[in-house]
mmCIF file of C-alpha atoms and ligand atoms in Angstrom:
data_model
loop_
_atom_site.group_PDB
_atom_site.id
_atom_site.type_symbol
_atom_site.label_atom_id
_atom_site.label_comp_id
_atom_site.label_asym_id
_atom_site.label_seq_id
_atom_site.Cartn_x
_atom_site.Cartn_y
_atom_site.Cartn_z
ATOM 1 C CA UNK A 1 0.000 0.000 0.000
ATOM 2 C CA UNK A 2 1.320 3.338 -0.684
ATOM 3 C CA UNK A 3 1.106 6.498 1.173
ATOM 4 C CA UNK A 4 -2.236 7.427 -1.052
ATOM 5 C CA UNK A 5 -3.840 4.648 -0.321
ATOM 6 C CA UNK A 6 -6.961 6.495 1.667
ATOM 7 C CA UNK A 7 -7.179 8.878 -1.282
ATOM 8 C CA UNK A 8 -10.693 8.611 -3.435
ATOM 9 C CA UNK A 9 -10.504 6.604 -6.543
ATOM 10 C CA UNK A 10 -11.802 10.246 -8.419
ATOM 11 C CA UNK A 11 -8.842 12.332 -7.250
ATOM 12 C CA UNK A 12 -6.686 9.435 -7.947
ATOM 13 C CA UNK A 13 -8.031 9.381 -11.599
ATOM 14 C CA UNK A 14 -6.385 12.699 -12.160
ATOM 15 C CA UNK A 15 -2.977 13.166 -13.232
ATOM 16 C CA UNK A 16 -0.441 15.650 -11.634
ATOM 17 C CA UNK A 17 -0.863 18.918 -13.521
ATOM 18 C CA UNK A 18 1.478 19.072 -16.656
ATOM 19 C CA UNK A 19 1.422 22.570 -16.287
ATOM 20 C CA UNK A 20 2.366 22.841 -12.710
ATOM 21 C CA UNK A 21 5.203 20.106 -13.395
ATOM 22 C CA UNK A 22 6.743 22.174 -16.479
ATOM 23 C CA UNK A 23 6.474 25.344 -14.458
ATOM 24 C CA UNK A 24 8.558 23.532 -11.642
ATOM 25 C CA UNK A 25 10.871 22.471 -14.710
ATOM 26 C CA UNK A 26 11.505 25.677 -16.597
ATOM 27 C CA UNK A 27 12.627 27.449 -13.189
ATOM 28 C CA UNK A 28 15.586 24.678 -13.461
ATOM 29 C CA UNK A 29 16.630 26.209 -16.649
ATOM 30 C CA UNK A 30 18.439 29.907 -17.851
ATOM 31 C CA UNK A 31 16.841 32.118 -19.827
ATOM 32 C CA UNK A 32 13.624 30.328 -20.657
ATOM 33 C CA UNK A 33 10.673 32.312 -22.175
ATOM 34 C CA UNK A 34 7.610 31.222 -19.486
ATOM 35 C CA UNK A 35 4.131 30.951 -21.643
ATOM 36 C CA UNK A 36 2.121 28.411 -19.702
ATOM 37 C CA UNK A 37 -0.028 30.360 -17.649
ATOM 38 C CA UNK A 38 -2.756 32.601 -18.913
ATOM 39 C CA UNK A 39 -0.903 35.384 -16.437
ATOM 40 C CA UNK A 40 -1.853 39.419 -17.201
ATOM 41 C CA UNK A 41 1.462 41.209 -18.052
ATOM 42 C CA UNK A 42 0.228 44.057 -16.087
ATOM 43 C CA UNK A 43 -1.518 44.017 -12.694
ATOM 44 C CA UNK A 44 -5.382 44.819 -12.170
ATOM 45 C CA UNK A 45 -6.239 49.128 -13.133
ATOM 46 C CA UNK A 46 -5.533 51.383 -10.638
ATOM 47 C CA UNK A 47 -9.022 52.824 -9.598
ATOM 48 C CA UNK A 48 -9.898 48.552 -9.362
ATOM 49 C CA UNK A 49 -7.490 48.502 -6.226
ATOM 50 C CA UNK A 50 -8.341 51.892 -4.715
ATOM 51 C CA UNK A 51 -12.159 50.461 -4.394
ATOM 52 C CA UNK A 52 -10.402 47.171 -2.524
ATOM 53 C CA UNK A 53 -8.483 49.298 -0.181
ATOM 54 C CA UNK A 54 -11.575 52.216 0.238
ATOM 55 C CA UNK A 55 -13.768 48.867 1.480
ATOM 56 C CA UNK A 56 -11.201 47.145 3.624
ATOM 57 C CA UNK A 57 -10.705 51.124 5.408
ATOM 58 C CA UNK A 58 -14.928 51.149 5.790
ATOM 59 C CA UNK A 59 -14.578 47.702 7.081
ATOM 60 C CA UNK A 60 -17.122 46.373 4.312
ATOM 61 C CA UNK A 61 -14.852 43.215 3.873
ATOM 62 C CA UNK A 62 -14.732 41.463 7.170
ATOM 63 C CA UNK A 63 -18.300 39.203 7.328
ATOM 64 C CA UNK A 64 -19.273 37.302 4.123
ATOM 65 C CA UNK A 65 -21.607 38.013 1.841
ATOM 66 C CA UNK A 66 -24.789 36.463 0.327
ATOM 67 C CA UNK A 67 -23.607 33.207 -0.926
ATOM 68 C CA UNK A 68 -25.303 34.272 -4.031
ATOM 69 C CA UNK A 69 -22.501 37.855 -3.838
ATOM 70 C CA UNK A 70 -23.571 41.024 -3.242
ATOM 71 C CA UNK A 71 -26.711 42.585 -4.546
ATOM 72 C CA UNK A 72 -25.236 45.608 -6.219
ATOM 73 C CA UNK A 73 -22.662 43.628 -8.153
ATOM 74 C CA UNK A 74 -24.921 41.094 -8.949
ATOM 75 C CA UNK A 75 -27.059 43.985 -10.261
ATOM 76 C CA UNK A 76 -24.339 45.716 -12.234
ATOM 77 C CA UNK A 77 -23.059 42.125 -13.626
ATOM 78 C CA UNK A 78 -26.843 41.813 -15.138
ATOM 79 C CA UNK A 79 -26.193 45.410 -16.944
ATOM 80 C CA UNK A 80 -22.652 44.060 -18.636
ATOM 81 C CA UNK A 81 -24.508 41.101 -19.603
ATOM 82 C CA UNK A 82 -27.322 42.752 -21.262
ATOM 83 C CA UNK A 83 -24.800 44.903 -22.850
ATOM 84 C CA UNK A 84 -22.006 42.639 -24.165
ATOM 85 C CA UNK A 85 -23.614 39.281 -24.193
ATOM 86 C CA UNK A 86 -26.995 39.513 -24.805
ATOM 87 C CA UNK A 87 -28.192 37.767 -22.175
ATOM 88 C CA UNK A 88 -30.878 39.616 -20.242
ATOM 89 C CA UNK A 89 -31.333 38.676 -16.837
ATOM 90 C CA UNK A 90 -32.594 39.491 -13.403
ATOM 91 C CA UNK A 91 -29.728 39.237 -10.161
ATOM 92 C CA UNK A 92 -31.293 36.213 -8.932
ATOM 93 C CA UNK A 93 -30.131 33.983 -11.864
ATOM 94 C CA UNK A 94 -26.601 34.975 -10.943
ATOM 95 C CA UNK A 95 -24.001 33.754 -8.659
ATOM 96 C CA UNK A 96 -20.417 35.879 -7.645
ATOM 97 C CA UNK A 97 -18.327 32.561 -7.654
ATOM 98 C CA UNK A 98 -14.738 31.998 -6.423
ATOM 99 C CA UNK A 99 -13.079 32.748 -10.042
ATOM 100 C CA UNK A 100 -14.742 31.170 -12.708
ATOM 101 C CA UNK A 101 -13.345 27.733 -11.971
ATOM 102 C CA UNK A 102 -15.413 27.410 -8.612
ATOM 103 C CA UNK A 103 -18.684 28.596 -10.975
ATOM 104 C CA UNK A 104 -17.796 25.517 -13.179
ATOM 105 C CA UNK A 105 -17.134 23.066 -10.272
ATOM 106 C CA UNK A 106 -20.421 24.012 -8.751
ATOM 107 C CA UNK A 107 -22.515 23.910 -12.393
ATOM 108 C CA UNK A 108 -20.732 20.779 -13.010
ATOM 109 C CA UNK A 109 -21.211 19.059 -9.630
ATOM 110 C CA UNK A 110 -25.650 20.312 -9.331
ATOM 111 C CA UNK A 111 -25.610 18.606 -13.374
ATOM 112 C CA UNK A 112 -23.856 15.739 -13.450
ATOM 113 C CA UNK A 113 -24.208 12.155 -11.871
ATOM 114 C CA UNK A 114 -21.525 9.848 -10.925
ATOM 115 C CA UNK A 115 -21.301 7.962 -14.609
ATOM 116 C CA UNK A 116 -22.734 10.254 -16.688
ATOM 117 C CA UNK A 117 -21.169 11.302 -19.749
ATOM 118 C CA UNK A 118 -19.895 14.923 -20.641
ATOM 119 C CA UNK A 119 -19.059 15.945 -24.129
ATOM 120 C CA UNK A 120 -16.101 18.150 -24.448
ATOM 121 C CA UNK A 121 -14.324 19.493 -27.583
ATOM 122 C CA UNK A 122 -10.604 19.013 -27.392
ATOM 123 C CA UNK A 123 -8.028 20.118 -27.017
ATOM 124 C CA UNK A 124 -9.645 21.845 -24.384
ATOM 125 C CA UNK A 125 -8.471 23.226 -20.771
ATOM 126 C CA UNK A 126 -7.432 20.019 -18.786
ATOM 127 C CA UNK A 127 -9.374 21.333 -15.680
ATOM 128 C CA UNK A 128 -12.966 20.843 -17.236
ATOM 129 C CA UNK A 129 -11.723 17.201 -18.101
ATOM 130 C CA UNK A 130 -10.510 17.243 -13.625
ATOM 131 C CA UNK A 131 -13.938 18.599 -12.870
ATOM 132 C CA UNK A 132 -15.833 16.165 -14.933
ATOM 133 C CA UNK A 133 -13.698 13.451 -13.339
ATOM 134 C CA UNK A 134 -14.005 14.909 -9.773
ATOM 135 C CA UNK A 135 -17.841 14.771 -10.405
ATOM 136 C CA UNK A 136 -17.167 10.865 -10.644
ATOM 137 C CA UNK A 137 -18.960 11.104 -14.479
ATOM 138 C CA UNK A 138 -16.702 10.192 -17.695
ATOM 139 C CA UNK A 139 -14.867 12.836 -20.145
ATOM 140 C CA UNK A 140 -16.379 11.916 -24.159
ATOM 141 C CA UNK A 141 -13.784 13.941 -26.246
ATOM 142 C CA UNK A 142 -14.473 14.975 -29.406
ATOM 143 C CA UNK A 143 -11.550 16.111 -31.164
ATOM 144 C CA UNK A 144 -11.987 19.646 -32.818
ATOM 145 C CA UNK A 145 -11.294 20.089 -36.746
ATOM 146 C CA UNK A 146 -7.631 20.940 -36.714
ATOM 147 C CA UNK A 147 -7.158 21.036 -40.782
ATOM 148 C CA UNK A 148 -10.116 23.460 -40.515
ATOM 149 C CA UNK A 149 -8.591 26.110 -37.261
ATOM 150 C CA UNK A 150 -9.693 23.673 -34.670
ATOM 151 C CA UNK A 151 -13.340 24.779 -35.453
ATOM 152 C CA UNK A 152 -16.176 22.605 -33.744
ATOM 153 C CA UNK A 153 -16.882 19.407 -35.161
ATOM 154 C CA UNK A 154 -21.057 19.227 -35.089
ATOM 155 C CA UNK A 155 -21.443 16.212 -36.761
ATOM 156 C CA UNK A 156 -18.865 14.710 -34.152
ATOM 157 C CA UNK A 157 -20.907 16.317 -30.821
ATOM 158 C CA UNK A 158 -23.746 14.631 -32.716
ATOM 159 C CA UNK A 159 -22.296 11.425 -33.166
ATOM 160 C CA UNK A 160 -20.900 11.063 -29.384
ATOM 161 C CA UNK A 161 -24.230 11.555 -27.919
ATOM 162 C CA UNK A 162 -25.699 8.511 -26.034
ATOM 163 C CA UNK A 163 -28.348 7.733 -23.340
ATOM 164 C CA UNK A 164 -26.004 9.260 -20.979
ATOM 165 C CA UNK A 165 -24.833 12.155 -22.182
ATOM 166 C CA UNK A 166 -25.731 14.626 -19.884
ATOM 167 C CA UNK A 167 -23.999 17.772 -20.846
ATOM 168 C CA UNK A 168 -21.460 19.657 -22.940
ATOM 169 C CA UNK A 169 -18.413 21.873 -22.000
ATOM 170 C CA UNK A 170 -16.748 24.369 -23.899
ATOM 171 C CA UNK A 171 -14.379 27.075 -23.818
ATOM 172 C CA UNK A 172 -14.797 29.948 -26.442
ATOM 173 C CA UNK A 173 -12.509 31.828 -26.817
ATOM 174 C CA UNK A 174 -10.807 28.273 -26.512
ATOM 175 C CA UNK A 175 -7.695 27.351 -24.434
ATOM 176 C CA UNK A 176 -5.626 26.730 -25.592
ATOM 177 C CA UNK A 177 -6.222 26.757 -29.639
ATOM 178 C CA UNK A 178 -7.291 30.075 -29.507
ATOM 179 C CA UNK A 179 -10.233 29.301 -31.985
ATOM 180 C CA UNK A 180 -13.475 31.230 -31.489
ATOM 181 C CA UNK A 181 -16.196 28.998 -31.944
ATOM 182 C CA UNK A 182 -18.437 30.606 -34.745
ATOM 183 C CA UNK A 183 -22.129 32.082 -33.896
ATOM 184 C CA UNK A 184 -23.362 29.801 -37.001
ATOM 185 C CA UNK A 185 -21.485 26.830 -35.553
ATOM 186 C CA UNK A 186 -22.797 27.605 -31.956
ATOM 187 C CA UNK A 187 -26.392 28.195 -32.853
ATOM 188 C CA UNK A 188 -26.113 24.618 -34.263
ATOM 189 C CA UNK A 189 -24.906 23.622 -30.998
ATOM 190 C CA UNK A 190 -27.399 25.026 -29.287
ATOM 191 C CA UNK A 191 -30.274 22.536 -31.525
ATOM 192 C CA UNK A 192 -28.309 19.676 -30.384
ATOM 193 C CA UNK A 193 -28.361 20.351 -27.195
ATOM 194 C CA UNK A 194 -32.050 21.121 -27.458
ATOM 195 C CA UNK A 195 -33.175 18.150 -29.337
ATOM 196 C CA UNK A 196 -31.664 15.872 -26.491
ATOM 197 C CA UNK A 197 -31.688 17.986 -23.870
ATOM 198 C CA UNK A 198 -28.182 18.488 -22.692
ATOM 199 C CA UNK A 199 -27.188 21.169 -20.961
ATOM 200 C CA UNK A 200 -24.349 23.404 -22.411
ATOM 201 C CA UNK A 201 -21.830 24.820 -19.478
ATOM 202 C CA UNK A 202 -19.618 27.367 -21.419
ATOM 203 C CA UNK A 203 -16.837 28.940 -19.809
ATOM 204 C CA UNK A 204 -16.417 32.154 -21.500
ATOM 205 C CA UNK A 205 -12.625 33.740 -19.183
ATOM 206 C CA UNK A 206 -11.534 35.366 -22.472
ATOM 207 C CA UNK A 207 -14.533 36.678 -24.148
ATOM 208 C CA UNK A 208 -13.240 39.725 -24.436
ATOM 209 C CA UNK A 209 -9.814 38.668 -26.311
ATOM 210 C CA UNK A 210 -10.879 38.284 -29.866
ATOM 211 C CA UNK A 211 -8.450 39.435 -32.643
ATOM 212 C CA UNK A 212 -8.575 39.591 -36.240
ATOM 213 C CA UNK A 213 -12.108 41.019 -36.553
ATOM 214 C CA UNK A 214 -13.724 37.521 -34.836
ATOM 215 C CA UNK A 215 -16.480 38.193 -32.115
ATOM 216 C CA UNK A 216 -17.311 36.286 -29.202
ATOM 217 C CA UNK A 217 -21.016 34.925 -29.331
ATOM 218 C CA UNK A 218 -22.436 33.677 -25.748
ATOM 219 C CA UNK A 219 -24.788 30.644 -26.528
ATOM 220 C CA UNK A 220 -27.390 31.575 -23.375
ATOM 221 C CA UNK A 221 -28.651 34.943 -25.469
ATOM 222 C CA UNK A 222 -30.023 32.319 -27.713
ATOM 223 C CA UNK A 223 -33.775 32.533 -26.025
ATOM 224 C CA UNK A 224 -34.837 28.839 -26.430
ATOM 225 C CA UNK A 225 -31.200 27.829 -24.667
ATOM 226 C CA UNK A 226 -32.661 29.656 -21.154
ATOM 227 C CA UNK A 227 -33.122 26.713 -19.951
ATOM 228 C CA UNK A 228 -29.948 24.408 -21.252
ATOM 229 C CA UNK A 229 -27.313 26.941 -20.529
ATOM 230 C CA UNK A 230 -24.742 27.976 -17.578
ATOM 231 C CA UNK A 231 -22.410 30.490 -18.513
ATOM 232 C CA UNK A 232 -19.711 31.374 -16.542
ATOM 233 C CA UNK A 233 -17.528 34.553 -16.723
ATOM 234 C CA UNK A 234 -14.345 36.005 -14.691
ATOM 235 C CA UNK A 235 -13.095 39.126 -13.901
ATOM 236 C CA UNK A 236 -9.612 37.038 -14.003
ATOM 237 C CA UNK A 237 -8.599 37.861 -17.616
ATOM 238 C CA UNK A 238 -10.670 40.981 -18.120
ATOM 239 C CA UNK A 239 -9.227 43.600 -15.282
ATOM 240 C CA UNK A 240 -5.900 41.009 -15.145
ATOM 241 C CA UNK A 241 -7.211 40.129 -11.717
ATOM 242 C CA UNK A 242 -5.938 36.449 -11.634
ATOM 243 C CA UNK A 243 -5.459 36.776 -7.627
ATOM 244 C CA UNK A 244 -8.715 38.014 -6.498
ATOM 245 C CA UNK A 245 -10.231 34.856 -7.322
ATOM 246 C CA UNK A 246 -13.531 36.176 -8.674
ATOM 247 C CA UNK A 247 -16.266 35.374 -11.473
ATOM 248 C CA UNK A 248 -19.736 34.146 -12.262
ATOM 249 C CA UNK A 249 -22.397 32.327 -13.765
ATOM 250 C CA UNK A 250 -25.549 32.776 -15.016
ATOM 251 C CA UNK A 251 -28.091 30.269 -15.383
ATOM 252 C CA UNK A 252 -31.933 29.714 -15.218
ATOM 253 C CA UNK A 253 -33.568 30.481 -11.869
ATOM 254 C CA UNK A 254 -34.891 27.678 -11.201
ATOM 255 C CA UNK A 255 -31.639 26.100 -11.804
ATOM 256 C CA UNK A 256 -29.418 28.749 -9.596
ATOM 257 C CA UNK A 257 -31.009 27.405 -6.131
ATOM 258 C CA UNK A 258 -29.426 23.845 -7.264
ATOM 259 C CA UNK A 259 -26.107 25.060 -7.900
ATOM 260 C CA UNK A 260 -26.127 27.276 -5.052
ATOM 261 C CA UNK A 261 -25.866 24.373 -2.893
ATOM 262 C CA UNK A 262 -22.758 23.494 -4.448
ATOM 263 C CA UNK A 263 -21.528 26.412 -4.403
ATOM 264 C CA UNK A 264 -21.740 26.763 -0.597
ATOM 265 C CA UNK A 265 -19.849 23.937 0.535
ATOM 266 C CA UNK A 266 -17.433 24.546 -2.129
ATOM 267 C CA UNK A 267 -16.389 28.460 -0.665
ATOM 268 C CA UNK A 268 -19.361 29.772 0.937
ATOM 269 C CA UNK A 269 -19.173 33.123 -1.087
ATOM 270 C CA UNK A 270 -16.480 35.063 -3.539
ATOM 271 C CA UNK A 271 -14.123 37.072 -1.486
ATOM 272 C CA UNK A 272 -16.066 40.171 -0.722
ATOM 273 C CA UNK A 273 -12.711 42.292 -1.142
ATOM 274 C CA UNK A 274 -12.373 41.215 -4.599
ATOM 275 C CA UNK A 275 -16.504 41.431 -5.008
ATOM 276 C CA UNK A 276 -15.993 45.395 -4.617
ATOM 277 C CA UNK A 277 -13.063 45.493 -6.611
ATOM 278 C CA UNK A 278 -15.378 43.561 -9.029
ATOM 279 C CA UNK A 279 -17.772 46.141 -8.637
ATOM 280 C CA UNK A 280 -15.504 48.909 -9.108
ATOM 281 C CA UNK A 281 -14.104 47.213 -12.009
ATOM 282 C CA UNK A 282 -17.716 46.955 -14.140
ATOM 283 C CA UNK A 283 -18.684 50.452 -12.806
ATOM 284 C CA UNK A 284 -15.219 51.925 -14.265
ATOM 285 C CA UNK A 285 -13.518 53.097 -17.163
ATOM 286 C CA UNK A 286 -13.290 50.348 -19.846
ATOM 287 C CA UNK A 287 -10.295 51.642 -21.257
ATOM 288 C CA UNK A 288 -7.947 48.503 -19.546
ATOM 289 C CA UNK A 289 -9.976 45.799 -21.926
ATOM 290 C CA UNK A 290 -8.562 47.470 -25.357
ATOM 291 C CA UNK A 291 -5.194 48.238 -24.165
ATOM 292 C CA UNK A 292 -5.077 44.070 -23.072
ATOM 293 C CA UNK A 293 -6.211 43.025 -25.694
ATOM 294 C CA UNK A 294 -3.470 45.092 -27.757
ATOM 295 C CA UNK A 295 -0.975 44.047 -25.846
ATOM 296 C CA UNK A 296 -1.983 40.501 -25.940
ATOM 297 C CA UNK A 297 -2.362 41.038 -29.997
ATOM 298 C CA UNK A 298 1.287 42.488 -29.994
ATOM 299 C CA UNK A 299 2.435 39.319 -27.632
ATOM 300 C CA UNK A 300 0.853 36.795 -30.142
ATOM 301 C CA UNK A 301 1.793 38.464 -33.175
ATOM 302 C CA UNK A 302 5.663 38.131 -32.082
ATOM 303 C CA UNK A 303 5.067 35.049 -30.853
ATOM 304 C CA UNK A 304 3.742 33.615 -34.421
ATOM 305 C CA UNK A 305 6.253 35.209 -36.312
ATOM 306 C CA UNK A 306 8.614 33.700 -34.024
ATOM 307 C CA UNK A 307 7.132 30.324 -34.241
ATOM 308 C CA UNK A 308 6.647 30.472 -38.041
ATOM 309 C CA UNK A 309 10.574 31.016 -38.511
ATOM 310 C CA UNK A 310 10.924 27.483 -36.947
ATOM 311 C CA UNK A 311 11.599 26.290 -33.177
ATOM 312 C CA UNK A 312 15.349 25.510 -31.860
ATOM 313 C CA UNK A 313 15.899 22.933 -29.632
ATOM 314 C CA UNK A 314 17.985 22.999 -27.197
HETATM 315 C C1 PLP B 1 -10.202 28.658 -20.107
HETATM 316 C C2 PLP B 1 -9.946 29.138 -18.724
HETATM 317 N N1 PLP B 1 -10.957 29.176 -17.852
HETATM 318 C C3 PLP B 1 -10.776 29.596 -16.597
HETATM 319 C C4 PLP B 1 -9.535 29.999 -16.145
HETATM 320 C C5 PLP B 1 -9.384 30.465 -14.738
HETATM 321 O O1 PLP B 1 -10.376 31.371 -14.442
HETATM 322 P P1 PLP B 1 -10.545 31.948 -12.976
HETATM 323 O O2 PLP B 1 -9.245 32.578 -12.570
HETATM 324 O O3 PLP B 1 -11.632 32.934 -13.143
HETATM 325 O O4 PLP B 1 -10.928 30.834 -12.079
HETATM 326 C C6 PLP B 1 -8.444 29.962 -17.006
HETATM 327 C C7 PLP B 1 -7.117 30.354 -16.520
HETATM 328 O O5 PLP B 1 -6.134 30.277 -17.158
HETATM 329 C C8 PLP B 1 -8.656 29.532 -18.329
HETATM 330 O O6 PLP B 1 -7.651 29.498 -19.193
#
């Protein structure tokens, strides 16, 4: 017996993190150009942190919040969403969630039963695949169309459906091909899902990181999909506020309560620091999400030209 042998069969399903590992790796090595995690270059804006420090001086911070976040955020969140997503909701079909990976856990854990099967396109980010596994129900990849830009493979989704498919999980904008899935592509999606009645749990961290005159499409501000969607959102990428750990999801309301109670046990509520500076950073200038994504356009720009000339290895 080895030392793990009182750990669960699901968290012994799931590998040590290959990113985690090559981080330790590189730091071994001179001179090596670090590109594994999604970091911001810059910290989050100015006037986000003056808002965390102005409610940790009024003593705003110390109790926790509504599990569900804070009313006023949750309020403002509903605005952005009517405004860049489509989706028009009320506060009580959102939760303020512990970045968006605790939204996702949650979704996935009030969805999913222990050997049910979740369709995801891949390559996709290895922690869906963890929190499908962690809910005890079994990953059903279905490979993207590389020759094509790693675009969604419909007839594939369609194909991989069985009596126990219970859900699908995406990423658009996708880590880590980078492919936007397509509004035409998504719509048709969204009639698979419907005609079987999966649910479709999108995780949508870089919405806002589109280049090259694509758009980002949100599948929930399709109106029949009310019902079949959770869509979960970060301030992570957006205000580069990786550290706060803060984001959220929006689903149907009679779906929320469900989710809530997975969301409880999971972290009780989203930081409430980082909930004002979320609040502060929806109720402020915009300005930070253009000069990103520049910078971010410059970054991959160099980074294919550099890539095109050909890789040395060392
Ligand atoms: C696709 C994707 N989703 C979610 C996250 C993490 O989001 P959060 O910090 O909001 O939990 C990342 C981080 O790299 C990511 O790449």
């Amino acid at each position: 017996m080895n030392s793990f042998s009182r750990a669960s069969e699901r968290v012994l399903k799931i590998p040590k993190s290959a990113i985690h590992e090559m981080t330790r790796l590189s730091k071994e090595i001179e001179d090596v150009a670090f590109l594994s995690w999604a970091k911001p270059t810059s910290g989050a804006p100015e006037h986000i942190r003056k808002a965390a420090i102005e409610a940790l001086n009024e003593k705003l911070v110390d109790g926790y919040s509504e599990s569900m976040g804070l009313l006023k955020l949750r309020e403002t969140i509903v605005e952005k969403l009517s405004r860049d997503n489509h989706i028009y909701a009320n506060p009580s079909q959102i939760i303020v969630t512990t970045g968006a990976i605790e939204g996702l856990s949650a979704a996935i854990m009030a969805i999913v039963d222990p050997g049910d099967e979740v369709i995801l396109p891949s390559p996709t980010y290895s922690t869906h695949v963890n929190q499908v596994v962690l809910a005890s129900a079994k990953p059903v990849f279905v490979p993207l169309i590389e020759e094509e830009g790693f675009i969604l493979d419909i007839e594939g989704i369609k194909k991989a459906i069985t009596a126990k498919t219970k859900a699908i999980i995406y990423c658009s904008p996708s880590n880590p091909s980078g492919t936007v899935f397509t509004e035409n592509h998504l719509r048709q999606l969204a009639e698979i899902a419907l005609d079987h009645n999966l649910m479709v749990i999108t995780d949508e961290a870089y919405e806002y990181f589109t280049f090259d005159g694509q758009t980002h499409f949100s599948i929930a501000s399709i109106p029949e999909m009310r019902k079949n969607a959770v869509s979960t959102f970060t301030f992570t990428k957006t205000y580069a506020m990786t550290g706060w750990r803060v984001g959220y999801l929006h689903a149907h309301e009679e779906l929320i309560p469900q989710i809530n109670k997975a969301h409880i046990p999971f972290t009780i509520c989203a930081p409430v620091i980082s909930q004002y500076a979320a609040l502060a950073a929806l109720q402020g200038s915009q300005d930070c999400i253009t000069e990103f994504r520049n910078k971010y356009k410059s970054a991959r720009d160099l980074m294919c030209a550099r890539l095109d000339r050909g890789l040395h290895i060392h």
